PDB file of C-alpha atoms and ligand atoms in Angstrom:
ATOM      1  CA  MET R  33     -30.295 -32.206 -16.503  1.00 52.00           C
ATOM      2  CA  MET R  34     -28.593 -29.162 -18.004  1.00 54.00           C
ATOM      3  CA  ALA R  35     -24.844 -28.936 -17.545  1.00 52.00           C
ATOM      4  CA  THR R  36     -23.817 -25.741 -15.738  1.00 52.00           C
ATOM      5  CA  THR R  37     -20.481 -24.127 -16.407  1.00 56.00           C
ATOM      6  CA  LYS R  38     -19.014 -22.296 -13.409  1.00 65.00           C
ATOM      7  CA  LYS R  39     -18.141 -18.759 -14.474  1.00 76.00           C
ATOM      8  CA  SER R  40     -14.848 -17.375 -13.235  1.00 91.00           C
ATOM      9  CA  GLU R  41     -15.130 -14.374 -10.890  1.00 95.00           C
ATOM     10  CA  LYS R  42     -13.912 -11.075 -12.297  1.00 97.00           C
ATOM     11  CA  PHE R  43     -11.361  -8.758 -10.704  1.00 98.00           C
ATOM     12  CA  ALA R  44      -9.051  -6.066 -12.058  1.00 98.00           C
ATOM     13  CA  VAL R  45      -6.645  -3.292 -11.195  1.00 98.00           C
ATOM     14  CA  PHE R  46      -7.499   0.190 -12.487  1.00 98.00           C
ATOM     15  CA  GLY R  47      -4.783   2.819 -12.951  1.00 97.00           C
ATOM     16  CA  HIS R  48      -2.983   5.012 -15.442  1.00 97.00           C
ATOM     17  CA  PRO R  49      -0.476   3.997 -16.663  1.00 94.00           C
ATOM     18  CA  ILE R  50      -0.899   0.315 -15.827  1.00 95.00           C
ATOM     19  CA  GLY R  51       1.322  -1.630 -18.237  1.00 84.00           C
ATOM     20  CA  HIS R  52       3.900  -2.519 -15.583  1.00 83.00           C
ATOM     21  CA  SER R  53       1.401  -3.917 -13.048  1.00 94.00           C
ATOM     22  CA  LYS R  54       2.337  -7.182 -11.324  1.00 97.00           C
ATOM     23  CA  SER R  55      -1.137  -7.483  -9.751  1.00 98.00           C
ATOM     24  CA  PRO R  56      -2.582  -9.913 -12.367  1.00 98.00           C
ATOM     25  CA  VAL R  57       0.270 -12.389 -11.796  1.00 98.00           C
ATOM     26  CA  ILE R  58       0.044 -12.029  -8.015  1.00 98.00           C
ATOM     27  CA  HIS R  59      -3.710 -12.615  -7.849  1.00 98.00           C
ATOM     28  CA  GLN R  60      -3.617 -15.533 -10.274  1.00 98.00           C
ATOM     29  CA  GLN R  61      -0.985 -17.144  -8.039  1.00 98.00           C
ATOM     30  CA  PHE R  62      -3.188 -16.601  -4.979  1.00 98.00           C
ATOM     31  CA  ALA R  63      -6.235 -18.059  -6.753  1.00 98.00           C
ATOM     32  CA  LYS R  64      -4.199 -21.105  -7.793  1.00 98.00           C
ATOM     33  CA  GLN R  65      -3.374 -21.810  -4.132  1.00 98.00           C
ATOM     34  CA  PHE R  66      -7.105 -22.346  -3.470  1.00 98.00           C
ATOM     35  CA  GLY R  67      -8.019 -23.941  -6.794  1.00 97.00           C
ATOM     36  CA  LEU R  68     -10.101 -20.891  -7.696  1.00 97.00           C
ATOM     37  CA  ASP R  69     -10.702 -19.851 -11.279  1.00 96.00           C
ATOM     38  CA  ILE R  70     -10.553 -16.047 -11.470  1.00 97.00           C
ATOM     39  CA  GLN R  71     -10.152 -13.463 -14.166  1.00 98.00           C
ATOM     40  CA  TYR R  72      -7.886 -10.546 -13.179  1.00 98.00           C
ATOM     41  CA  ASP R  73      -7.065  -7.816 -15.710  1.00 98.00           C
ATOM     42  CA  ALA R  74      -4.899  -4.704 -15.622  1.00 98.00           C
ATOM     43  CA  VAL R  75      -7.000  -1.889 -17.039  1.00 98.00           C
ATOM     44  CA  ASP R  76      -5.636   1.466 -18.178  1.00 98.00           C
ATOM     45  CA  VAL R  77      -8.385   3.954 -17.331  1.00 98.00           C
ATOM     46  CA  ALA R  78      -8.232   7.306 -19.120  1.00 98.00           C
ATOM     47  CA  SER R  79      -8.445  10.520 -17.141  1.00 96.00           C
ATOM     48  CA  GLY R  80     -12.075  11.500 -16.459  1.00 97.00           C
ATOM     49  CA  GLU R  81     -13.332   7.936 -17.038  1.00 98.00           C
ATOM     50  CA  PHE R  82     -12.747   6.451 -13.598  1.00 98.00           C
ATOM     51  CA  GLU R  83     -16.266   6.559 -12.144  1.00 98.00           C
ATOM     52  CA  ASN R  84     -17.890   5.226 -15.316  1.00 98.00           C
ATOM     53  CA  ALA R  85     -15.295   2.493 -15.625  1.00 98.00           C
ATOM     54  CA  VAL R  86     -15.890   1.326 -12.037  1.00 98.00           C
ATOM     55  CA  ASN R  87     -19.671   1.317 -12.431  1.00 97.00           C
ATOM     56  CA  ASP R  88     -19.490  -0.526 -15.762  1.00 97.00           C
ATOM     57  CA  PHE R  89     -17.152  -3.134 -14.281  1.00 98.00           C
ATOM     58  CA  ALA R  90     -19.380  -3.726 -11.252  1.00 96.00           C
ATOM     59  CA  ARG R  91     -22.610  -3.869 -13.280  1.00 93.00           C
ATOM     60  CA  ALA R  92     -21.005  -6.408 -15.607  1.00 94.00           C
ATOM     61  CA  GLY R  93     -20.580  -8.694 -12.584  1.00 94.00           C
ATOM     62  CA  GLY R  94     -17.085  -7.673 -11.413  1.00 96.00           C
ATOM     63  CA  LYS R  95     -16.483  -8.633  -7.763  1.00 97.00           C
ATOM     64  CA  GLY R  96     -13.660  -6.330  -6.787  1.00 98.00           C
ATOM     65  CA  LEU R  97     -11.027  -3.878  -7.937  1.00 98.00           C
ATOM     66  CA  ASN R  98      -7.580  -2.791  -6.917  1.00 98.00           C
ATOM     67  CA  ILE R  99      -7.026   0.897  -7.498  1.00 98.00           C
ATOM     68  CA  THR R 100      -3.616   2.376  -8.136  1.00 96.00           C
ATOM     69  CA  VAL R 101      -2.096   5.736  -9.110  1.00 94.00           C
ATOM     70  CA  PRO R 102      -3.681   8.208  -9.842  1.00 96.00           C
ATOM     71  CA  TYR R 103      -7.165   7.079  -8.772  1.00 98.00           C
ATOM     72  CA  LYS R 104      -6.899   6.239  -5.045  1.00 97.00           C
ATOM     73  CA  LEU R 105      -8.553   9.488  -3.962  1.00 97.00           C
ATOM     74  CA  GLU R 106     -11.328   9.192  -6.573  1.00 98.00           C
ATOM     75  CA  ALA R 107     -11.958   5.650  -5.332  1.00 98.00           C
ATOM     76  CA  TRP R 108     -12.183   6.989  -1.776  1.00 98.00           C
ATOM     77  CA  LEU R 109     -14.786   9.525  -2.896  1.00 98.00           C
ATOM     78  CA  LEU R 110     -16.745   6.943  -4.890  1.00 98.00           C
ATOM     79  CA  ALA R 111     -17.070   4.375  -2.085  1.00 98.00           C
ATOM     80  CA  ASP R 112     -20.433   4.303  -0.270  1.00 97.00           C
ATOM     81  CA  THR R 113     -18.829   2.899   2.870  1.00 98.00           C
ATOM     82  CA  ARG R 114     -15.172   2.741   3.945  1.00 98.00           C
ATOM     83  CA  SER R 115     -13.066   0.887   6.503  1.00 97.00           C
ATOM     84  CA  GLU R 116     -11.587   2.937   9.335  1.00 94.00           C
ATOM     85  CA  ARG R 117      -8.089   2.505   7.890  1.00 94.00           C
ATOM     86  CA  ALA R 118      -9.271   3.806   4.500  1.00 97.00           C
ATOM     87  CA  GLU R 119     -10.958   6.712   6.242  1.00 96.00           C
ATOM     88  CA  LEU R 120      -7.668   7.703   7.889  1.00 95.00           C
ATOM     89  CA  ALA R 121      -5.578   7.007   4.803  1.00 96.00           C
ATOM     90  CA  GLY R 122      -7.726   9.372   2.733  1.00 96.00           C
ATOM     91  CA  ALA R 123      -7.240   6.917  -0.127  1.00 97.00           C
ATOM     92  CA  VAL R 124      -8.714   3.615  -1.272  1.00 98.00           C
ATOM     93  CA  ASN R 125      -6.788   0.850  -3.064  1.00 98.00           C
ATOM     94  CA  THR R 126      -9.450  -1.887  -2.812  1.00 98.00           C
ATOM     95  CA  LEU R 127     -13.101  -1.801  -3.847  1.00 98.00           C
ATOM     96  CA  LYS R 128     -15.620  -4.556  -3.204  1.00 98.00           C
ATOM     97  CA  PHE R 129     -19.045  -4.616  -4.817  1.00 97.00           C
ATOM     98  CA  ALA R 130     -22.393  -5.869  -3.591  1.00 92.00           C
ATOM     99  CA  THR R 131     -25.937  -5.309  -4.759  1.00 83.00           C
ATOM    100  CA  ASP R 132     -28.878  -4.550  -2.507  1.00 77.00           C
ATOM    101  CA  SER R 133     -32.327  -5.382  -3.824  1.00 73.00           C
ATOM    102  CA  ILE R 134     -34.450  -2.297  -3.290  1.00 72.00           C
ATOM    103  CA  GLY R 135     -38.029  -2.807  -4.439  1.00 74.00           C
ATOM    104  CA  SER R 136     -37.915  -3.919  -8.040  1.00 73.00           C
ATOM    105  CA  HIS R 137     -34.318  -2.894  -8.742  1.00 79.00           C
ATOM    106  CA  ASP R 138     -30.831  -3.745  -7.545  1.00 80.00           C
ATOM    107  CA  GLU R 139     -28.710  -0.960  -6.112  1.00 88.00           C
ATOM    108  CA  LEU R 140     -24.937  -1.181  -6.363  1.00 92.00           C
ATOM    109  CA  LYS R 141     -23.076  -0.779  -3.065  1.00 95.00           C
ATOM    110  CA  ILE R 142     -19.364   0.017  -3.121  1.00 97.00           C
ATOM    111  CA  PHE R 143     -17.126  -0.708  -0.136  1.00 98.00           C
ATOM    112  CA  GLY R 144     -13.673   0.928  -0.049  1.00 98.00           C
ATOM    113  CA  ASP R 145     -10.636  -0.223   1.916  1.00 98.00           C
ATOM    114  CA  ASN R 146      -6.928   0.566   2.006  1.00 98.00           C
ATOM    115  CA  THR R 147      -4.565  -2.395   2.404  1.00 98.00           C
ATOM    116  CA  ASP R 148      -1.289  -0.536   1.697  1.00 98.00           C
ATOM    117  CA  GLY R 149      -0.351   0.111   5.324  1.00 98.00           C
ATOM    118  CA  PHE R 150      -1.305  -3.424   6.339  1.00 98.00           C
ATOM    119  CA  GLY R 151       0.901  -4.684   3.486  1.00 98.00           C
ATOM    120  CA  LEU R 152       3.869  -2.605   4.624  1.00 98.00           C
ATOM    121  CA  VAL R 153       3.593  -3.612   8.270  1.00 98.00           C
ATOM    122  CA  THR R 154       3.115  -7.297   7.418  1.00 98.00           C
ATOM    123  CA  ASP R 155       6.199  -7.247   5.194  1.00 98.00           C
ATOM    124  CA  ILE R 156       8.296  -5.510   7.870  1.00 98.00           C
ATOM    125  CA  VAL R 157       7.096  -7.661  10.777  1.00 98.00           C
ATOM    126  CA  ASN R 158       6.619 -11.096   9.160  1.00 98.00           C
ATOM    127  CA  ASN R 159       8.989 -11.146   6.196  1.00 98.00           C
ATOM    128  CA  CYS R 160      11.785  -8.900   7.542  1.00 98.00           C
ATOM    129  CA  GLN R 161      11.277 -10.206  11.100  1.00 98.00           C
ATOM    130  CA  PHE R 162      11.497  -6.668  12.476  1.00 98.00           C
ATOM    131  CA  ASP R 163       9.439  -5.821  15.563  1.00 98.00           C
ATOM    132  CA  ILE R 164       8.326  -2.161  15.351  1.00 98.00           C
ATOM    133  CA  LYS R 165       7.143  -1.900  18.977  1.00 98.00           C
ATOM    134  CA  ASN R 166       9.213   0.594  21.017  1.00 98.00           C
ATOM    135  CA  LYS R 167      11.497   1.308  18.044  1.00 98.00           C
ATOM    136  CA  LYS R 168      12.433   4.731  16.681  1.00 98.00           C
ATOM    137  CA  VAL R 169      10.943   5.074  13.209  1.00 98.00           C
ATOM    138  CA  LEU R 170      11.679   7.715  10.579  1.00 98.00           C
ATOM    139  CA  VAL R 171       9.320   8.129   7.630  1.00 98.00           C
ATOM    140  CA  LEU R 172      10.513  10.253   4.703  1.00 98.00           C
ATOM    141  CA  GLY R 173       7.868  12.072   2.662  1.00 98.00           C
ATOM    142  CA  ALA R 174       4.374  13.350   3.388  1.00 98.00           C
ATOM    143  CA  GLY R 175       2.414  12.606   0.228  1.00 95.00           C
ATOM    144  CA  GLY R 176      -0.410  10.175  -0.475  1.00 93.00           C
ATOM    145  CA  ALA R 177       1.769   7.069  -0.204  1.00 94.00           C
ATOM    146  CA  VAL R 178       2.943   8.022   3.276  1.00 97.00           C
ATOM    147  CA  ARG R 179      -0.496   9.030   4.522  1.00 96.00           C
ATOM    148  CA  GLY R 180      -1.717   5.553   3.561  1.00 95.00           C
ATOM    149  CA  VAL R 181       0.741   3.765   5.848  1.00 97.00           C
ATOM    150  CA  LEU R 182       0.874   5.930   8.982  1.00 97.00           C
ATOM    151  CA  ALA R 183      -2.065   4.480  10.932  1.00 96.00           C
ATOM    152  CA  PRO R 184      -0.945   0.811  10.683  1.00 97.00           C
ATOM    153  CA  LEU R 185       2.633   1.856  11.585  1.00 98.00           C
ATOM    154  CA  LEU R 186       1.444   3.765  14.668  1.00 98.00           C
ATOM    155  CA  ASP R 187      -0.772   0.810  15.630  1.00 97.00           C
ATOM    156  CA  CYS R 188       2.499  -1.139  16.113  1.00 98.00           C
ATOM    157  CA  GLN R 189       3.376   1.291  18.940  1.00 98.00           C
ATOM    158  CA  PRO R 190       6.801   2.586  17.958  1.00 98.00           C
ATOM    159  CA  GLN R 191       8.518   4.613  20.687  1.00 98.00           C
ATOM    160  CA  LEU R 192       8.569   7.574  18.277  1.00 98.00           C
ATOM    161  CA  LEU R 193       7.646   8.155  14.641  1.00 98.00           C
ATOM    162  CA  VAL R 194       9.335  11.149  13.007  1.00 98.00           C
ATOM    163  CA  LEU R 195       7.868  12.336   9.729  1.00 98.00           C
ATOM    164  CA  ALA R 196      10.435  14.283   7.668  1.00 98.00           C
ATOM    165  CA  ASN R 197       9.476  16.114   4.506  1.00 98.00           C
ATOM    166  CA  ARG R 198      10.978  18.687   2.134  1.00 97.00           C
ATOM    167  CA  THR R 199       7.840  20.821   2.652  1.00 98.00           C
ATOM    168  CA  VAL R 200       7.578  20.747   6.452  1.00 98.00           C
ATOM    169  CA  SER R 201       3.998  22.088   6.524  1.00 98.00           C
ATOM    170  CA  LYS R 202       2.781  18.901   4.782  1.00 98.00           C
ATOM    171  CA  ALA R 203       4.418  16.724   7.454  1.00 98.00           C
ATOM    172  CA  GLU R 204       2.865  18.939  10.134  1.00 98.00           C
ATOM    173  CA  ALA R 205      -0.583  18.551   8.562  1.00 98.00           C
ATOM    174  CA  LEU R 206      -0.256  14.745   8.702  1.00 98.00           C
ATOM    175  CA  VAL R 207       0.939  14.894  12.307  1.00 98.00           C
ATOM    176  CA  GLU R 208      -2.273  16.810  13.149  1.00 97.00           C
ATOM    177  CA  ILE R 209      -4.358  14.009  11.630  1.00 96.00           C
ATOM    178  CA  PHE R 210      -2.479  11.104  13.234  1.00 97.00           C
ATOM    179  CA  SER R 211      -1.314  12.490  16.597  1.00 97.00           C
ATOM    180  CA  SER R 212      -4.109  10.735  18.491  1.00 96.00           C
ATOM    181  CA  LYS R 213      -2.762   7.356  17.283  1.00 96.00           C
ATOM    182  CA  GLY R 214       0.736   7.586  18.747  1.00 97.00           C
ATOM    183  CA  ASN R 215       3.921   9.574  19.334  1.00 98.00           C
ATOM    184  CA  ILE R 216       4.424  11.296  15.959  1.00 98.00           C
ATOM    185  CA  LYS R 217       6.471  14.433  15.188  1.00 98.00           C
ATOM    186  CA  ALA R 218       7.151  16.471  12.048  1.00 98.00           C
ATOM    187  CA  THR R 219      10.444  17.917  10.820  1.00 98.00           C
ATOM    188  CA  GLY R 220      12.356  19.041   7.760  1.00 98.00           C
ATOM    189  CA  PHE R 221      15.364  17.007   6.596  1.00 98.00           C
ATOM    190  CA  ASP R 222      17.685  19.537   8.265  1.00 96.00           C
ATOM    191  CA  GLY R 223      16.126  18.689  11.638  1.00 97.00           C
ATOM    192  CA  LEU R 224      17.500  15.134  11.511  1.00 97.00           C
ATOM    193  CA  ALA R 225      21.095  15.886  12.503  1.00 95.00           C
ATOM    194  CA  ASP R 226      22.084  13.960  15.668  1.00 92.00           C
ATOM    195  CA  GLN R 227      18.955  11.765  15.510  1.00 97.00           C
ATOM    196  CA  HIS R 228      19.175   7.970  15.094  1.00 98.00           C
ATOM    197  CA  PHE R 229      16.499   5.534  13.932  1.00 98.00           C
ATOM    198  CA  ASP R 230      15.996   1.762  13.992  1.00 98.00           C
ATOM    199  CA  LEU R 231      13.689   1.807  10.967  1.00 98.00           C
ATOM    200  CA  VAL R 232      13.803   4.344   8.112  1.00 98.00           C
ATOM    201  CA  ILE R 233      11.032   4.167   5.520  1.00 98.00           C
ATOM    202  CA  ASN R 234      11.420   6.125   2.296  1.00 98.00           C
ATOM    203  CA  GLY R 235       8.072   7.246   0.930  1.00 97.00           C
ATOM    204  CA  THR R 236       9.296  10.199  -1.125  1.00 97.00           C
ATOM    205  CA  ALA R 237       8.881  10.339  -4.864  1.00 93.00           C
ATOM    206  CA  ALA R 238      12.647  11.043  -5.070  1.00 93.00           C
ATOM    207  CA  SER R 239      13.155   7.287  -5.630  1.00 84.00           C
ATOM    208  CA  LEU R 240      11.316   7.489  -8.944  1.00 85.00           C
ATOM    209  CA  LYS R 241      14.084   9.771 -10.235  1.00 91.00           C
ATOM    210  CA  GLY R 242      16.861   7.727  -8.655  1.00 91.00           C
ATOM    211  CA  GLU R 243      17.442  10.474  -6.076  1.00 95.00           C
ATOM    212  CA  VAL R 244      17.785  10.350  -2.293  1.00 96.00           C
ATOM    213  CA  PRO R 245      16.479  13.113   0.009  1.00 96.00           C
ATOM    214  CA  PRO R 246      19.263  15.196   1.647  1.00 96.00           C
ATOM    215  CA  LEU R 247      19.722  13.170   4.845  1.00 97.00           C
ATOM    216  CA  PRO R 248      22.592  13.099   7.321  1.00 97.00           C
ATOM    217  CA  GLY R 249      24.611   9.890   6.903  1.00 96.00           C
ATOM    218  CA  THR R 250      24.354   9.279  10.655  1.00 97.00           C
ATOM    219  CA  ILE R 251      20.640   8.467  10.947  1.00 98.00           C
ATOM    220  CA  PHE R 252      20.893   4.682  11.401  1.00 98.00           C
ATOM    221  CA  THR R 253      21.288   2.910  14.736  1.00 98.00           C
ATOM    222  CA  THR R 254      23.213  -0.364  14.719  1.00 95.00           C
ATOM    223  CA  ASN R 255      20.854  -3.082  13.394  1.00 94.00           C
ATOM    224  CA  ALA R 256      18.722  -0.621  11.442  1.00 98.00           C
ATOM    225  CA  LEU R 257      16.323  -1.567   8.667  1.00 98.00           C
ATOM    226  CA  ALA R 258      16.033   0.724   5.622  1.00 98.00           C
ATOM    227  CA  TYR R 259      12.800   0.233   3.693  1.00 98.00           C
ATOM    228  CA  ASP R 260      11.903   1.822   0.340  1.00 98.00           C
ATOM    229  CA  LEU R 261       8.200   1.800  -0.548  1.00 97.00           C
ATOM    230  CA  MET R 262       9.294   1.673  -4.196  1.00 95.00           C
ATOM    231  CA  TYR R 263      10.525  -1.562  -5.770  1.00 93.00           C
ATOM    232  CA  SER R 264      12.691  -2.231  -8.780  1.00 90.00           C
ATOM    233  CA  ALA R 265      14.778  -5.001 -10.272  1.00 91.00           C
ATOM    234  CA  LYS R 266      17.953  -3.374  -8.908  1.00 94.00           C
ATOM    235  CA  PRO R 267      18.427  -1.916  -5.393  1.00 96.00           C
ATOM    236  CA  THR R 268      16.886   1.591  -5.324  1.00 96.00           C
ATOM    237  CA  ALA R 269      19.042   4.709  -4.848  1.00 97.00           C
ATOM    238  CA  PHE R 270      17.808   4.901  -1.242  1.00 98.00           C
ATOM    239  CA  MET R 271      18.795   1.279  -0.574  1.00 98.00           C
ATOM    240  CA  VAL R 272      22.279   1.865  -1.990  1.00 97.00           C
ATOM    241  CA  TRP R 273      22.619   5.023   0.111  1.00 98.00           C
ATOM    242  CA  ALA R 274      21.378   3.209   3.242  1.00 98.00           C
ATOM    243  CA  LYS R 275      23.854   0.354   2.790  1.00 98.00           C
ATOM    244  CA  TYR R 276      26.720   2.807   2.395  1.00 98.00           C
ATOM    245  CA  HIS R 277      25.695   4.628   5.580  1.00 98.00           C
ATOM    246  CA  GLY R 278      25.461   1.505   7.714  1.00 97.00           C
ATOM    247  CA  ALA R 279      21.871   0.219   7.633  1.00 98.00           C
ATOM    248  CA  THR R 280      22.048  -3.505   8.436  1.00 98.00           C
ATOM    249  CA  LYS R 281      19.310  -4.460   6.020  1.00 98.00           C
ATOM    250  CA  GLN R 282      17.875  -2.708   2.939  1.00 98.00           C
ATOM    251  CA  VAL R 283      14.545  -3.773   1.514  1.00 98.00           C
ATOM    252  CA  ASP R 284      12.361  -2.577  -1.350  1.00 98.00           C
ATOM    253  CA  GLY R 285       8.561  -2.513  -1.528  1.00 97.00           C
ATOM    254  CA  LEU R 286       7.983  -5.740  -3.472  1.00 98.00           C
ATOM    255  CA  GLY R 287       6.997  -7.617  -0.307  1.00 98.00           C
ATOM    256  CA  MET R 288       4.587  -4.816   0.581  1.00 98.00           C
ATOM    257  CA  LEU R 289       3.038  -5.077  -2.883  1.00 98.00           C
ATOM    258  CA  VAL R 290       2.357  -8.793  -2.436  1.00 98.00           C
ATOM    259  CA  GLU R 291       1.123  -8.390   1.158  1.00 98.00           C
ATOM    260  CA  GLN R 292      -1.309  -5.590   0.278  1.00 98.00           C
ATOM    261  CA  ALA R 293      -2.587  -7.759  -2.579  1.00 98.00           C
ATOM    262  CA  ALA R 294      -3.072 -10.690  -0.182  1.00 98.00           C
ATOM    263  CA  GLU R 295      -5.185  -8.505   2.098  1.00 98.00           C
ATOM    264  CA  SER R 296      -7.310  -7.375  -0.874  1.00 98.00           C
ATOM    265  CA  PHE R 297      -7.727 -11.025  -1.893  1.00 98.00           C
ATOM    266  CA  TYR R 298      -8.878 -11.803   1.646  1.00 98.00           C
ATOM    267  CA  ILE R 299     -11.422  -8.959   1.525  1.00 98.00           C
ATOM    268  CA  TRP R 300     -12.863 -10.326  -1.730  1.00 98.00           C
ATOM    269  CA  CYS R 301     -12.560 -14.089  -1.274  1.00 97.00           C
ATOM    270  CA  GLY R 302     -12.314 -14.597   2.508  1.00 97.00           C
ATOM    271  CA  LYS R 303      -9.120 -16.640   2.080  1.00 97.00           C
ATOM    272  CA  ARG R 304      -5.574 -15.760   3.186  1.00 98.00           C
ATOM    273  CA  PRO R 305      -2.970 -16.679   0.562  1.00 98.00           C
ATOM    274  CA  ASP R 306       0.552 -17.847   1.343  1.00 98.00           C
ATOM    275  CA  THR R 307       2.596 -14.834   0.234  1.00 98.00           C
ATOM    276  CA  GLY R 308       6.124 -16.277   0.585  1.00 98.00           C
ATOM    277  CA  PRO R 309       6.140 -18.334  -2.643  1.00 98.00           C
ATOM    278  CA  VAL R 310       4.641 -15.423  -4.599  1.00 98.00           C
ATOM    279  CA  ILE R 311       7.299 -12.956  -3.403  1.00 98.00           C
ATOM    280  CA  LYS R 312       9.934 -15.548  -4.334  1.00 97.00           C
ATOM    281  CA  LEU R 313       8.431 -16.031  -7.776  1.00 97.00           C
ATOM    282  CA  LEU R 314       8.434 -12.280  -8.494  1.00 96.00           C
ATOM    283  CA  ARG R 315      12.061 -11.903  -7.395  1.00 91.00           C
TER     284      ARG R 315
HETATM  285  P1  ATR J 708       2.860   9.870  -3.631  1.00 82.01           P
HETATM  286  O1  ATR J 708       1.441   9.564  -3.961  1.00 82.01           O
HETATM  287  O2  ATR J 708       3.865   8.981  -4.290  1.00 82.01           O
HETATM  288  O3  ATR J 708       3.082   9.976  -2.161  1.00 82.01           O
HETATM  289  P2  ATR J 708       2.913  12.731  -3.722  1.00 82.01           P
HETATM  290  O4  ATR J 708       1.649  12.796  -2.938  1.00 82.01           O
HETATM  291  O5  ATR J 708       3.100  13.650  -4.883  1.00 82.01           O
HETATM  292  O6  ATR J 708       3.166  11.292  -4.291  1.00 82.01           O
HETATM  293  O7  ATR J 708       4.118  12.955  -2.681  1.00 82.01           O
HETATM  294  C1  ATR J 708       5.441  12.942  -3.086  1.00 82.01           C
HETATM  295  C2  ATR J 708       6.337  13.045  -1.854  1.00 82.01           C
HETATM  296  O8  ATR J 708       7.709  12.920  -2.266  1.00 82.01           O
HETATM  297  C3  ATR J 708       6.247  14.367  -1.126  1.00 82.01           C
HETATM  298  O9  ATR J 708       6.484  14.149   0.230  1.00 82.01           O
HETATM  299  C4  ATR J 708       7.386  15.167  -1.772  1.00 82.01           C
HETATM  300  O10 ATR J 708       7.881  16.226  -0.997  1.00 82.01           O
HETATM  301  P3  ATR J 708       7.121  17.677  -1.004  1.00 82.01           P
HETATM  302  O11 ATR J 708       5.891  17.486  -0.188  1.00 82.01           O
HETATM  303  O12 ATR J 708       8.082  18.605  -0.410  1.00 82.01           O
HETATM  304  O13 ATR J 708       6.826  17.956  -2.455  1.00 82.01           O
HETATM  305  C5  ATR J 708       8.418  14.096  -1.879  1.00 82.01           C
HETATM  306  N1  ATR J 708       9.464  14.349  -2.883  1.00 82.01           N
HETATM  307  C6  ATR J 708       9.340  14.348  -4.227  1.00 82.01           C
HETATM  308  N2  ATR J 708      10.532  14.577  -4.822  1.00 82.01           N
HETATM  309  C7  ATR J 708      11.443  14.705  -3.833  1.00 82.01           C
HETATM  310  C8  ATR J 708      12.855  14.940  -3.795  1.00 82.01           C
HETATM  311  N3  ATR J 708      13.575  15.075  -4.924  1.00 82.01           N
HETATM  312  N4  ATR J 708      13.452  15.016  -2.574  1.00 82.01           N
HETATM  313  C9  ATR J 708      12.735  14.873  -1.443  1.00 82.01           C
HETATM  314  N5  ATR J 708      11.412  14.663  -1.413  1.00 82.01           N
HETATM  315  C10 ATR J 708      10.770  14.585  -2.587  1.00 82.01           C
END
């Protein structure tokens, strides 16, 4: 009898730049929990090469991809079918491949999902032990990152979700899209005076420059959670600001990163990893 060697399944994250990605470590840790042998690479995809790179990866036997900046919209466009949450998010961070045999040839089918919002909500609810139901939530920013998390946040039934953005028209456009999912309102930062929130989520790109949006220092209720979608080795500028202005707890987006990865892993492998030890390891 011929000896068969079991080939490891292939996954990757595509983005540009990609050097900093923690996804390979996270997914290898998940695979280890189930005794699975996987290959997971971080691939820097040059501008204009995304579609070819995805097709080449899938045709070479790749099972699934994570997609990060700046390709989440291209991934959304490329997917043949999408989950409802990806549809609403307008962005895809997870691709899963299958082949349909049609006549004499195999046709590649690409499924797109978005696990970012699920990752955020799971981190807030499970890891931070914060129940969003009936709470007043403020989300800062109205770009792609924020659009990706609004539906899962509204599914938790906050009493009110205020979306504040420098360019108010962008917040208003998102409110149009999501108003059927819950009580959501748009404002500029200057409309936040005299308002208080139990949960404040920073999804602005200001964090990348170490800046904080111009917010009144009175926005937190007692027992408020301040959450930055960005993560870094040190507390972010928003977390430092939130602590100074009385938020009880300040959290960065590392937990969200691991939780969104766990959901992608589940989509590909049908197994739910234990995220706690992986978050601990990365800290
Ligand atoms: P991402 O994919 O990270 O969401 P994006 O779609 O470019 O990136 O959105 C960036 C968000 O950060 C926007 O809401 C942007 O505000 P505008 O819509 O007014 O541009 C916000 N942002 C960026 N720099 C900011 C700053 N210095 N202060 C406040 N908001 C800022």
